Coordinates of C-alpha atoms in Angstrom, one line a residue:
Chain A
X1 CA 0.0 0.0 0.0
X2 CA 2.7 2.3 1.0
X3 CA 4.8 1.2 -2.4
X4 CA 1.6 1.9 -4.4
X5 CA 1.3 5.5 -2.8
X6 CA 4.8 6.6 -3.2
X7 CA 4.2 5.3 -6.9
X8 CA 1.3 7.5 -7.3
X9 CA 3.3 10.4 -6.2
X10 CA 6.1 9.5 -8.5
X11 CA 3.8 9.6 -11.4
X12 CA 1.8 12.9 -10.2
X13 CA 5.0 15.2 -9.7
X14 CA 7.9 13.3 -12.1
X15 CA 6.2 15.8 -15.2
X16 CA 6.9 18.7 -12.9
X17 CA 9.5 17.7 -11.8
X18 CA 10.9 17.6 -15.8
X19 CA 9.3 21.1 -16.7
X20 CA 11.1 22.6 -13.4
X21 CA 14.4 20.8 -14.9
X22 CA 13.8 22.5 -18.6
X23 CA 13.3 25.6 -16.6
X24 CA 16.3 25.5 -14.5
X25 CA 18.6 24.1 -17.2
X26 CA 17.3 26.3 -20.1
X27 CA 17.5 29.9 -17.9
X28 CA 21.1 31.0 -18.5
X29 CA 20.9 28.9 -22.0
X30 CA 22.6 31.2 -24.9
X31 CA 22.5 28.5 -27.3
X32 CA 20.9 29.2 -30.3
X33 CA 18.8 26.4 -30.3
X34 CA 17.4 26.0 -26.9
X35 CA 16.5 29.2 -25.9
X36 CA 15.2 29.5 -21.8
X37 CA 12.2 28.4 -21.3
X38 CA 10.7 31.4 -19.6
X39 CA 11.2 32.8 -23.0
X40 CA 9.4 30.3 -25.1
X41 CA 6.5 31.2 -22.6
X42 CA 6.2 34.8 -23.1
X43 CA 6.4 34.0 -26.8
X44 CA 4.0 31.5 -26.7
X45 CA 1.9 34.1 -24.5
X46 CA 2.5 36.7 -27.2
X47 CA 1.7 34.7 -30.3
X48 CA -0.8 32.5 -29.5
X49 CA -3.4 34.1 -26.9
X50 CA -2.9 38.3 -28.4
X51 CA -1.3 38.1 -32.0
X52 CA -2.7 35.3 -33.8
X53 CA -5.0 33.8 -32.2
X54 CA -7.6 35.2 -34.9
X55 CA -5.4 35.2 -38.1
X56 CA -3.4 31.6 -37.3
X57 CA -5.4 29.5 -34.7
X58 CA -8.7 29.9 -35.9
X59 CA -8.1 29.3 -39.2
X60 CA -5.9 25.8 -38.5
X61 CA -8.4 24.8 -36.1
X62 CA -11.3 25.3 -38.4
X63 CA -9.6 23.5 -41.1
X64 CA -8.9 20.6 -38.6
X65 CA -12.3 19.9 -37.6
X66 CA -14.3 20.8 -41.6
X67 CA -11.7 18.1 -42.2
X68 CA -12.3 15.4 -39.6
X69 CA -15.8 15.6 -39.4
X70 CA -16.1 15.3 -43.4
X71 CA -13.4 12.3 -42.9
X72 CA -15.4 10.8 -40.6
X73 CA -18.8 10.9 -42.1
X74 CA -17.2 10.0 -45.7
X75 CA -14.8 7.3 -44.4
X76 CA -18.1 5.6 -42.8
X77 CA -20.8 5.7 -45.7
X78 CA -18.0 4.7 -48.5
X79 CA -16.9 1.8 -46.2
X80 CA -20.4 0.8 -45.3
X81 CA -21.4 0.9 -49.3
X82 CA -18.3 -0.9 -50.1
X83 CA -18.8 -3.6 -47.2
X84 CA -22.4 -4.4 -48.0
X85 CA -22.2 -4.5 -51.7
X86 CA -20.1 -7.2 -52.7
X87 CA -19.6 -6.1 -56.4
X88 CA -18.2 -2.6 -55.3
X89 CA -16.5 -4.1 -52.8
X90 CA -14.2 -6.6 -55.1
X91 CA -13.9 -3.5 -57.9
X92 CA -12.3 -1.2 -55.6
X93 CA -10.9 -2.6 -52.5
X94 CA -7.4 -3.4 -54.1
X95 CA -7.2 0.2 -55.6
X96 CA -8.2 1.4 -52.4
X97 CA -5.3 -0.4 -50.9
X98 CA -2.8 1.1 -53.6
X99 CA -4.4 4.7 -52.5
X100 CA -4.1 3.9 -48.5
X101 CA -0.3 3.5 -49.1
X102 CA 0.2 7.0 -49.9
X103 CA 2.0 8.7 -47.4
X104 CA -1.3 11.2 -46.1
X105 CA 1.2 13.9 -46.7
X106 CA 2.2 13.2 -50.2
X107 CA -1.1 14.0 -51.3
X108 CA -0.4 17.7 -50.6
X109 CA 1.4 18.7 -53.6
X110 CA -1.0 17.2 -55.2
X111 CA -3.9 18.7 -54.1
X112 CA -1.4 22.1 -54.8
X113 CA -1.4 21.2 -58.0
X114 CA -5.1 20.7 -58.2
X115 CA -6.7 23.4 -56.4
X116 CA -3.9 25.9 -55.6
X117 CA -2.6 27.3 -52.2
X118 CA -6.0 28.3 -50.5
X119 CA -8.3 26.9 -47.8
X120 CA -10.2 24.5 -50.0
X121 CA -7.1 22.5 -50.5
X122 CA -6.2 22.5 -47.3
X123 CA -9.5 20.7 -46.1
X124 CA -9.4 18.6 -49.2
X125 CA -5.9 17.4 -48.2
X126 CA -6.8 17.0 -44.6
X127 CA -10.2 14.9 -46.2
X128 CA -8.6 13.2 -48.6
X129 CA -5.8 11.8 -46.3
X130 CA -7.7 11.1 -43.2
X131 CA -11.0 9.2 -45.1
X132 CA -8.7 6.4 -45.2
X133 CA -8.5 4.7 -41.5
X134 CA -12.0 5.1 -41.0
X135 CA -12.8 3.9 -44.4
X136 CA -10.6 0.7 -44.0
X137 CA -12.1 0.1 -40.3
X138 CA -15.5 0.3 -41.5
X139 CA -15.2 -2.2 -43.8
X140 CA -13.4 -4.8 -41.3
X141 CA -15.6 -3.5 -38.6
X142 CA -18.4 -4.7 -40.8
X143 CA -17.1 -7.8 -42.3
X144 CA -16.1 -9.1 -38.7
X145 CA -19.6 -9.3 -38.0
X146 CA -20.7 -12.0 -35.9
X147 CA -22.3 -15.1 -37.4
X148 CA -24.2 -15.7 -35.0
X149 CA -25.7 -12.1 -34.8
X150 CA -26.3 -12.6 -38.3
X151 CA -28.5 -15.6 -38.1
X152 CA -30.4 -14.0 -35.0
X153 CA -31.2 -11.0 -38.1
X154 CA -32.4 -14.0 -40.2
X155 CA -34.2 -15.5 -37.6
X156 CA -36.1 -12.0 -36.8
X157 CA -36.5 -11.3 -40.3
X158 CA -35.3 -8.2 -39.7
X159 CA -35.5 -6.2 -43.7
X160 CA -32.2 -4.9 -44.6
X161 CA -32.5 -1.3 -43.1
X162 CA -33.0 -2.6 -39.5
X163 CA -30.6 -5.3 -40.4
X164 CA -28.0 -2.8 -41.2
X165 CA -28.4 0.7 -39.0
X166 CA -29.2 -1.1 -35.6
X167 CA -27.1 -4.5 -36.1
X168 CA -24.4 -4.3 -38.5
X169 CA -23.6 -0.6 -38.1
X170 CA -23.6 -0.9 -34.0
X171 CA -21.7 -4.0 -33.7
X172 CA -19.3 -2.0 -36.0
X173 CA -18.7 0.7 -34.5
X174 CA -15.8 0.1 -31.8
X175 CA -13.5 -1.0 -35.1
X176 CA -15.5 2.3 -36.9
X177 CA -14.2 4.7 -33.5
X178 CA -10.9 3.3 -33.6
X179 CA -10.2 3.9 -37.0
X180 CA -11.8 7.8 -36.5
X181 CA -9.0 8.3 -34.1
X182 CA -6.5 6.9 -36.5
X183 CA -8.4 9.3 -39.2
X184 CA -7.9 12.3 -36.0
X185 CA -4.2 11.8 -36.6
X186 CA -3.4 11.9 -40.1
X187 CA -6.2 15.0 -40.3
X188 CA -3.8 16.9 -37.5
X189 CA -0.3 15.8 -39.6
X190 CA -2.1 17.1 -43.1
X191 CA -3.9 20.1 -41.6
X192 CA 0.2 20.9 -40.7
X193 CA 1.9 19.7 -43.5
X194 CA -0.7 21.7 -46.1
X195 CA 0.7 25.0 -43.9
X196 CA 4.0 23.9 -43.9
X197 CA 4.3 24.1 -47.6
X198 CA 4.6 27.1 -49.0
X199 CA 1.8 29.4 -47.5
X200 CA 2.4 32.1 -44.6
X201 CA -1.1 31.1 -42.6
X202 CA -1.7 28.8 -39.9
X203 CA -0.1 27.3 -36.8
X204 CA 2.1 25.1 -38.8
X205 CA 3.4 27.9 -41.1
X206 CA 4.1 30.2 -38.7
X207 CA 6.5 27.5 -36.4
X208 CA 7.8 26.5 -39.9
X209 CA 8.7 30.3 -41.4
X210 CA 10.1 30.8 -37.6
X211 CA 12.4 28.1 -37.6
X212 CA 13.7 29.7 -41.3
X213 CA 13.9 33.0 -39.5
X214 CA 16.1 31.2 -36.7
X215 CA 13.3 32.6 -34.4
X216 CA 14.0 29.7 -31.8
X217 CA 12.0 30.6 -29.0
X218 CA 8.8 31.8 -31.1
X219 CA 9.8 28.4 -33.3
X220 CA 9.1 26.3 -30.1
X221 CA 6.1 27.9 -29.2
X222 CA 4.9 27.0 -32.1
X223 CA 5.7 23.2 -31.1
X224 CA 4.5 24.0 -27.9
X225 CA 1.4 25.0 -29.3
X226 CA 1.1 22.2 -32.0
X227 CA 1.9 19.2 -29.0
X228 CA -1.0 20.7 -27.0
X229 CA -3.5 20.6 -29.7
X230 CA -2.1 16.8 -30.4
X231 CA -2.6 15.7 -27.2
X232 CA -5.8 18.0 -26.2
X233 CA -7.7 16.5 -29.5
X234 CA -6.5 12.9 -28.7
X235 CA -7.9 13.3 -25.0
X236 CA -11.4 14.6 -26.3
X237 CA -11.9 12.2 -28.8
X238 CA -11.4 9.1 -25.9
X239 CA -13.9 10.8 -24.4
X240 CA -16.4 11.3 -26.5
X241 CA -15.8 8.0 -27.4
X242 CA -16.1 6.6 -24.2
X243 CA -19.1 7.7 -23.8
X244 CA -20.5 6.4 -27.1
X245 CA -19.0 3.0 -26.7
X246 CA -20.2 2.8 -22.8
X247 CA -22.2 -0.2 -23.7
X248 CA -19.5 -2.1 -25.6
X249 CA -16.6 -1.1 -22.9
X250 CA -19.3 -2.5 -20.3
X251 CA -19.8 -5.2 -22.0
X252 CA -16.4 -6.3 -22.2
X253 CA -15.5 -5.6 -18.3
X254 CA -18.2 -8.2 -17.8
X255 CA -17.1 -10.6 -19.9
X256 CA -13.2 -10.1 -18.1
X257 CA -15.2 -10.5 -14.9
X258 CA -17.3 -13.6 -15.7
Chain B
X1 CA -23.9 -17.7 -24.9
X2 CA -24.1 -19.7 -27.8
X3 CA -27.0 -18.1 -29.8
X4 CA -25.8 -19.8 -33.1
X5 CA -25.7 -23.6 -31.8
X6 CA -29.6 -23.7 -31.6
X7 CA -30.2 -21.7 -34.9
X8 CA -30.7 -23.3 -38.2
X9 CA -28.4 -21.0 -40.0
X10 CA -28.2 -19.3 -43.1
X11 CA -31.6 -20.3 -45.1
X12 CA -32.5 -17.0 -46.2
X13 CA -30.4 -16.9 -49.0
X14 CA -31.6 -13.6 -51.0
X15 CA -31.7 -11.2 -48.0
X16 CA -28.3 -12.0 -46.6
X17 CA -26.2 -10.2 -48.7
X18 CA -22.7 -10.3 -46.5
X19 CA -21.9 -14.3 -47.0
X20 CA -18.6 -16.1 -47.1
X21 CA -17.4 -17.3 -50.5
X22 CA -19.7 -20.5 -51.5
X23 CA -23.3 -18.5 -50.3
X24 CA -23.1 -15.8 -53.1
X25 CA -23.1 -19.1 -55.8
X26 CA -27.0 -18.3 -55.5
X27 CA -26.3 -15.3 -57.5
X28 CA -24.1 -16.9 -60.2
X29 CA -21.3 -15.0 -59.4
X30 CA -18.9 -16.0 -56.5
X31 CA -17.4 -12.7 -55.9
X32 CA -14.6 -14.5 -53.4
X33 CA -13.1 -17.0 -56.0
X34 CA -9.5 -15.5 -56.6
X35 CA -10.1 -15.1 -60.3
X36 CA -13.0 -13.0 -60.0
X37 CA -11.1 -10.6 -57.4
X38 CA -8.3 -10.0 -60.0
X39 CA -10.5 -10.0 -62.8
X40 CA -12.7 -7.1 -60.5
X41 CA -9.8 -5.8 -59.1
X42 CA -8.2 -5.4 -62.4
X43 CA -11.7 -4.0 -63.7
X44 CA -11.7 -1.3 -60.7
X45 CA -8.5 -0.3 -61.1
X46 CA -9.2 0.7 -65.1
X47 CA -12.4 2.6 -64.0
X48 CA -10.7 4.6 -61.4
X49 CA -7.5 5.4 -64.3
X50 CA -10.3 6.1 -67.0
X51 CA -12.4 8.2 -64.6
X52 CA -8.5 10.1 -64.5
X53 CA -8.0 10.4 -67.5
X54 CA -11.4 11.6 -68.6
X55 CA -10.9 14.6 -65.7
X56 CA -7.7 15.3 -67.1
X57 CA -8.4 15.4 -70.8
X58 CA -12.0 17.5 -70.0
X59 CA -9.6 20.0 -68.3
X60 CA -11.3 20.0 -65.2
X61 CA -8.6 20.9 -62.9
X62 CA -6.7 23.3 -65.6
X63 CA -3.1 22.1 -66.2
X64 CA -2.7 20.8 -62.6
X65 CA -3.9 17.3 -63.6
X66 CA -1.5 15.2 -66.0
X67 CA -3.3 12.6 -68.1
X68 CA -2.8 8.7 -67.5
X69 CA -0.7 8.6 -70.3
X70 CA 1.5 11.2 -69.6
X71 CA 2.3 10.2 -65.5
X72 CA 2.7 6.6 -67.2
X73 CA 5.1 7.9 -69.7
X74 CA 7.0 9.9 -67.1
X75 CA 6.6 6.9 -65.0
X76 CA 9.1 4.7 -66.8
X77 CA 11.3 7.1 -67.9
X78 CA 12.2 7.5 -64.4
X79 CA 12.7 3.9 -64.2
X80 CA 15.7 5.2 -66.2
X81 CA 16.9 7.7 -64.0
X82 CA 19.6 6.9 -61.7
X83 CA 18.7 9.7 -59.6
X84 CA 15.2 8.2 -59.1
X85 CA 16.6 5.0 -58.0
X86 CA 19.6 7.0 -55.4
X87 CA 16.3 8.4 -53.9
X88 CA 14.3 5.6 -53.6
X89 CA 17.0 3.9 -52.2
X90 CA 17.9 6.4 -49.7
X91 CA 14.4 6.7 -48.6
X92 CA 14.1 3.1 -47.8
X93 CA 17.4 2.9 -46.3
X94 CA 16.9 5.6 -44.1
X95 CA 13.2 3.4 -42.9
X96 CA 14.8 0.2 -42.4
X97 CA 17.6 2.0 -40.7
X98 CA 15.7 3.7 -38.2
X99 CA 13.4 0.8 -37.8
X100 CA 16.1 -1.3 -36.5
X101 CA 17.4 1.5 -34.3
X102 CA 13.4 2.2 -33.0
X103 CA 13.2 -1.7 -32.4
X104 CA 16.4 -1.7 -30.2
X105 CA 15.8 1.1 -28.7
X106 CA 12.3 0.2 -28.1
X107 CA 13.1 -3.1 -26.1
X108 CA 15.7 -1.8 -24.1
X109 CA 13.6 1.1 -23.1
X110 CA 10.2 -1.0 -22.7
X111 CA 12.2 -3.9 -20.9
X112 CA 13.9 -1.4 -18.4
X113 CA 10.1 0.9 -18.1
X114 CA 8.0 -2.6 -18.1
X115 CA 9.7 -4.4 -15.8
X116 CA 11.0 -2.2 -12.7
X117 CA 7.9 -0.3 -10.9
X118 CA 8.8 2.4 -10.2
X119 CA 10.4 3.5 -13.9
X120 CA 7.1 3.0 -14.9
X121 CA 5.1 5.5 -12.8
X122 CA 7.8 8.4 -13.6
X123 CA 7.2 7.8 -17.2
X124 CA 3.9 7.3 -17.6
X125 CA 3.1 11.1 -17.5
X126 CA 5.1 11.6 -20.5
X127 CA 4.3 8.6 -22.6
X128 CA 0.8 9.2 -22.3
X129 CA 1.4 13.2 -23.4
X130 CA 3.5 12.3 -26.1
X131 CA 1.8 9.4 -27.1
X132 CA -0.4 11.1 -29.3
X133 CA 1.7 13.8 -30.5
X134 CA 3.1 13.2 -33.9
X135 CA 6.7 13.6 -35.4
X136 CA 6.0 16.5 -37.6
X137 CA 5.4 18.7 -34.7
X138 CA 9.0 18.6 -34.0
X139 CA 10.4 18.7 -37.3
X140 CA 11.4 22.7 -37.3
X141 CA 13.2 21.9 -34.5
X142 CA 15.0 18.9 -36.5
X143 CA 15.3 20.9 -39.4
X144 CA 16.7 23.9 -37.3
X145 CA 19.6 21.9 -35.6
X146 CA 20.8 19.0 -38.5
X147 CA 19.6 21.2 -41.6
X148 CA 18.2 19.5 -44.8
X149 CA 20.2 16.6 -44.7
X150 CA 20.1 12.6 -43.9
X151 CA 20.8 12.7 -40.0
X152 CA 17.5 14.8 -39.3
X153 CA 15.7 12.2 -41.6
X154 CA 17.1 9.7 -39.0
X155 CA 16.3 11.9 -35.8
X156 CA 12.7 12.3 -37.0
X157 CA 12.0 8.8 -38.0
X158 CA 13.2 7.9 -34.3
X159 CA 11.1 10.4 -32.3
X160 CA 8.4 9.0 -34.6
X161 CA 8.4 5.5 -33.8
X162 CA 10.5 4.4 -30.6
X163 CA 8.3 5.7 -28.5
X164 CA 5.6 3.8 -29.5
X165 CA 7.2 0.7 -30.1
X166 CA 8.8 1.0 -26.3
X167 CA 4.6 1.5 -25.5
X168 CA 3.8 -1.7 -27.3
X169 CA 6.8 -3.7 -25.0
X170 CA 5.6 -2.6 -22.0
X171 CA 2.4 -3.8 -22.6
X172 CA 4.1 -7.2 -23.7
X173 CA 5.7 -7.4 -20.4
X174 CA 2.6 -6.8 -18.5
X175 CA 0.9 -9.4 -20.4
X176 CA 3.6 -11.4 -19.1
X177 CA 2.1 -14.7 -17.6
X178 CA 2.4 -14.1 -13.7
X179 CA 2.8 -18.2 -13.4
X180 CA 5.3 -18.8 -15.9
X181 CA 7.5 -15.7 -14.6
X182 CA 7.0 -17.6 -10.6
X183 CA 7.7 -20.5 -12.2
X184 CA 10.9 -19.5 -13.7
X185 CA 11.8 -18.2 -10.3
X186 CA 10.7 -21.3 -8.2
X187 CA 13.8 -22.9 -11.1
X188 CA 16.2 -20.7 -9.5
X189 CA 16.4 -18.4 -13.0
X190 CA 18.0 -15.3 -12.1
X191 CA 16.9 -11.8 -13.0
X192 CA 18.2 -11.6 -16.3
X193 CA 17.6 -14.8 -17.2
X194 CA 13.8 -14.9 -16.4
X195 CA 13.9 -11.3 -18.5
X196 CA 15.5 -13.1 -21.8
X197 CA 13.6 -16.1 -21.5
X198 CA 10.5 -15.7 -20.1
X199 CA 9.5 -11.8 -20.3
X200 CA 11.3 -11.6 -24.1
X201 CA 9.1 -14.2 -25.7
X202 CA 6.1 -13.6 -24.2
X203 CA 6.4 -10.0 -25.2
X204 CA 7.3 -10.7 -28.9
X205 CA 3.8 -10.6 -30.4
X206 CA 3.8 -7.2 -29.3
X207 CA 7.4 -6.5 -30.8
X208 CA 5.9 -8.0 -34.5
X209 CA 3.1 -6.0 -33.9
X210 CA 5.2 -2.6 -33.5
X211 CA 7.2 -3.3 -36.3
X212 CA 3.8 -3.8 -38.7
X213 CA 2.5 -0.3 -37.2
X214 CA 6.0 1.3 -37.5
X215 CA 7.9 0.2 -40.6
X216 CA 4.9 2.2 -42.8
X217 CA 5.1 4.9 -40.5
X218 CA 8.4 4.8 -40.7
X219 CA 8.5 5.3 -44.4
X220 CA 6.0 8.2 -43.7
X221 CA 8.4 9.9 -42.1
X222 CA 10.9 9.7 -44.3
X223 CA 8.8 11.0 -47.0
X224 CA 7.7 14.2 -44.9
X225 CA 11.2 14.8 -43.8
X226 CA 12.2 14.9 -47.9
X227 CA 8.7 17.0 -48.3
X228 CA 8.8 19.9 -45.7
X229 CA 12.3 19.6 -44.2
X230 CA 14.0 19.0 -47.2
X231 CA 16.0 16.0 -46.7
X232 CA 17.3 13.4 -49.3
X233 CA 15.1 11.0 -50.8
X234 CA 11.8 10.7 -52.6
X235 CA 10.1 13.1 -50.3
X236 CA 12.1 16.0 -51.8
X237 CA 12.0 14.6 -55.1
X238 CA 8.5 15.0 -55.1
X239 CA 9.1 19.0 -53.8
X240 CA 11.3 19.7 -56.6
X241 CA 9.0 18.3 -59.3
X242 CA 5.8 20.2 -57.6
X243 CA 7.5 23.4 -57.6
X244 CA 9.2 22.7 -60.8
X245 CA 5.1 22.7 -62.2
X246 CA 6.9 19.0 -63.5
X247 CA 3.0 17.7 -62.7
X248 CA 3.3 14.4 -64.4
X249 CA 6.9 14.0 -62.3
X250 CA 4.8 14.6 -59.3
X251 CA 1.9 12.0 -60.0
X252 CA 4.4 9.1 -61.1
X253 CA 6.9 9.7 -58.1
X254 CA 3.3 10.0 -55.5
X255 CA 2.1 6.4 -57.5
X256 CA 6.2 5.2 -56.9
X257 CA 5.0 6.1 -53.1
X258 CA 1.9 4.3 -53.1
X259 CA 3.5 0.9 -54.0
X260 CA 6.4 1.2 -51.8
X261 CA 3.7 1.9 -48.6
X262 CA 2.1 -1.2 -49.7
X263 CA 5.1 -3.4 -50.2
X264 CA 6.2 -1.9 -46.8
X265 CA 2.8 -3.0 -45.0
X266 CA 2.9 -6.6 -46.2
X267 CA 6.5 -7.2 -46.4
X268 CA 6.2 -6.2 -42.3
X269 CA 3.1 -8.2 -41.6
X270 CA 4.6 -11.0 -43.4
X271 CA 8.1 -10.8 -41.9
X272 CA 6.0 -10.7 -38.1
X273 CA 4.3 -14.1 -39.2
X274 CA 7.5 -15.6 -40.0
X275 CA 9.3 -14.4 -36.9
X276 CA 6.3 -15.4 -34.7
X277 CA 4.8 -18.4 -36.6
X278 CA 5.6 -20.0 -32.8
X279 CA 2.9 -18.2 -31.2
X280 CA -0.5 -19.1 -30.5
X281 CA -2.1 -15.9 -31.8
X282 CA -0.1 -16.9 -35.1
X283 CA -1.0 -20.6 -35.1
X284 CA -4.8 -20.1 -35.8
X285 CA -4.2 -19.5 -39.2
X286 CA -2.6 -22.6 -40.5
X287 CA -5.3 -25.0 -41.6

């Protein structure tokens, strides 16, 4: 008991314990890399919360979330089509397979090419890129299926609507969330990448133009900035899926029980 | 809870319409046979280029969309080009490199984190917050400190992936069977001993695993290192090409990408079946 308390405490104050280590190590830091940390806060407080919160945030996390949701919603109604309908499915599931090896950010020179340096291509990168995951899981979600759930459908005669919104697509759905977090990802990489390359708006293209300006400190802001929106999006989406999947997570505690 | 065992199964042929291989005969068309997947696949894949090529000779994109013909022309002319081949093969190089190095690194790490208590509650905090963070997020900083050249290729493709294969470890070590670990100690093994020959195998499967997850992302990596940082390789191959307005260049070398992902995603599944054909979650598919 006394072990498992002084491991609690471990884990609560080790990550201030690091950030109080960066701070103490960093404050007389002239290198040109690693610039003190109490710098890379004012910055951070500069740029992000008065300068361009408007002009650079807003924008990147607009794109972000256009992006994901359309991802999402796409990724599920292509897979479903292509997982129920069995000449579809055999047409275009090994060009699919070609397309999902595409490094996500690859596709944005194309997209450059197609639709120029503006918004749209942006959120057809991030779309484009991040359809995948969910796409693929919603098709294995689907095709993993019980049998026997299929055969209580038959024995129901349940018509192919009920059969496939409140039994196929349910049962699918903790492969479907898993593969939207995947999708949540490679949205977050794109939505960086497409302002990484070549354009002087957004998060990403502000750390990027930094780092060419050897702004250090303003350039790790910028990752500062970037980490927390990684890690802030990752923790929402478990849970809003947690609370979507309460059923299946409670389901499964009571099968570990039994 | 054995719903199926008391349930005639399958009658209803018509409604059904997701059926394993022999229940689609009803149709006349077994959509599962191999020949008809190729001959579909095949069929699929000519839709999707014609669909392409229709776009790109209607003009529907201006000038940014190449035709078929042209990417495929461009395509094997680079097949020719020994520069194309010197960044093909620097871009894989620099993936199976850092692989290797992410694999290492990750076991040692996930051994030393899974294994002694205490290591594991001071890290968790920062696994679980960088975790989710993604490499590109650093790679000003890599780009700031090594420049455009192979090394921050190298440093990025290892922030990217040893961290999460050192997550996958630990989780093999805690999956560890507590009665095969007591039962290597009631044999007298020592410490290191029970580590290499108990906690090692049993954590494999998660090893395999982390190397099927990490060897594309690896190659990912590479790619956006060449793209946005610069670096040698493909990645900046396709840069020069985009900004050169070299559109055809651009499709072939993406297409070039494409393949390589996939031969990357089942070269790695395939090489973790070999390795760990031993292992009961591996067994279940011989027949």
């Amino acid at each position: 008991m006394k072990r498992h308390l002084f491991n609690l405490a471990l884990a609560i104050t080790a990550p201030f314990v690091l950030i109080l280590a960066w701070f103490k190590a960093s404050s007389q830091s002239t290198n040109a890399f690693f610039p003190p940390l109490s710098d890379i806060l004012v910055r951070f407080a500069d740029l992000w919360i008065f300068e361009h919160f408007v002009s650079d945030i807003i924008p990147s996390m607009r794109n972000l979330i256009i992006g994901f949701a359309l991802a999402a919603v796409l990724g599920v109604v292509i897979g479903f089509i292509l997982a129920t309908v069995p000449v579809l499915r055999v047409l275009f599931e090994p060009s699919l397979h070609l397309l999902r090896g595409i490094p996500p950010v690859a596709l944005v020179p194309i997209l450059i090419t197609l639709v120029g340096f503006t918004d749209q291509m942006r959120i057809s990168s991030i779309v484009i890129a991040a359809v995948f995951p969910t796409l693929i899981a919603t098709m294995d979600g689907i095709k993993a299926v019980d049998a026997s759930l299929k055969d209580v459908c038959t024995v129901y005669r349940l018509d192919r609507k009920d059969r496939l919104l409140s039994v196929y697509l349910p049962s699918a759905s903790p492969q479907i969330a898993a593969g939207m977090q995947v999708s949540l990802l490679v949205a977050f990489i794109v939505m960086i990448a497409s302002e990484m390359m070549g354009t002087a708006q957004g998060i990403g293209a502000m750390t990027l133009l930094a780092q060419q300006t050897f702004m250090a400190a303003d350039m790790w802001a910028g990752i500062l900035l970037l980490g927390l929106i990684g890690f802030l999006s990752n923790v929402l989406f478990d849970l809003v899926k947690n609370r979507a999947l309460s059923w299946y997570i409670g389901s499964k505690k009571m099968e570990k029980v039994s | 809870m054995k719903r199926s065992s008391t349930v005639p199964s399958r009658r209803d042929g018509q409604t059904l319409s997701q059926k394993p291989g022999n229940q689609n005969e009803a149709r006349g068309i077994n959509y599962e046979s191999p020949a008809a997947k190729f001959g579909f696949g095949i069929l699929g894949a000519v839709l999707l280029l014609g669909l392409w090529q229709f776009a790109a000779i209607r003009g529907t994109f201006g000038n940014g969309l190449p035709t078929v013909s042209a990417t495929l022309i461009e395509l094997f002319a680079l097949f020719g080009n020994p520069e194309f081949w010197t960044d093909t093969f620097t871009t894989i190089w620099l993936a199976v490199l850092g692989m290797v190095i992410a694999v290492v690194a990750g076991v040692m790490l996930g051994l030393l984190i899974g294994t002694i208590d205490w290591v594991r509650y001071a890290t968790l905090a920062v696994t679980e917050f960088f975790k989710p963070i993604p490499p590109i997020v650093v790679l000003p900083l890599c780009v700031m400190i090594w420049g455009p050249t192979n090394t921050m290729a190298l440093a990025l493709v290892l922030l990217g992936t040893v961290l999460s294969t050192t997550i996958q470890v630990i989780a093999g070590v805690n999956d560890t069977d507590p009665v095969a670990l007591s039962t290597a100690r009631s044999y007298g093994m020592g410490r290191v001993e029970r580590l290499l020959r108990v906690t090692l195998p049993s954590a494999s499967p998660y090893i395999g695993t982390s190397v099927r997850i990490g060897a594309p992302a690896a190659l990912i990596i590479v790619v956006v290192a060449g793209l946005l940082g610069g670096a040698p390789g493909l990645g900046s191959a396709i840069y020069r090409s985009q900004s050169a307005g070299d559109f055809p260049q651009t499709y072939a070398l993406v297409l070039v990408l494409g393949v390589l992902g996939l031969v990357a995603q089942n070269l790695s599944s395939m090489i973790e079946r070999r390795v760990l054909h031993w292992h009961p979650a591996f067994r279940e598919d011989v027949k």
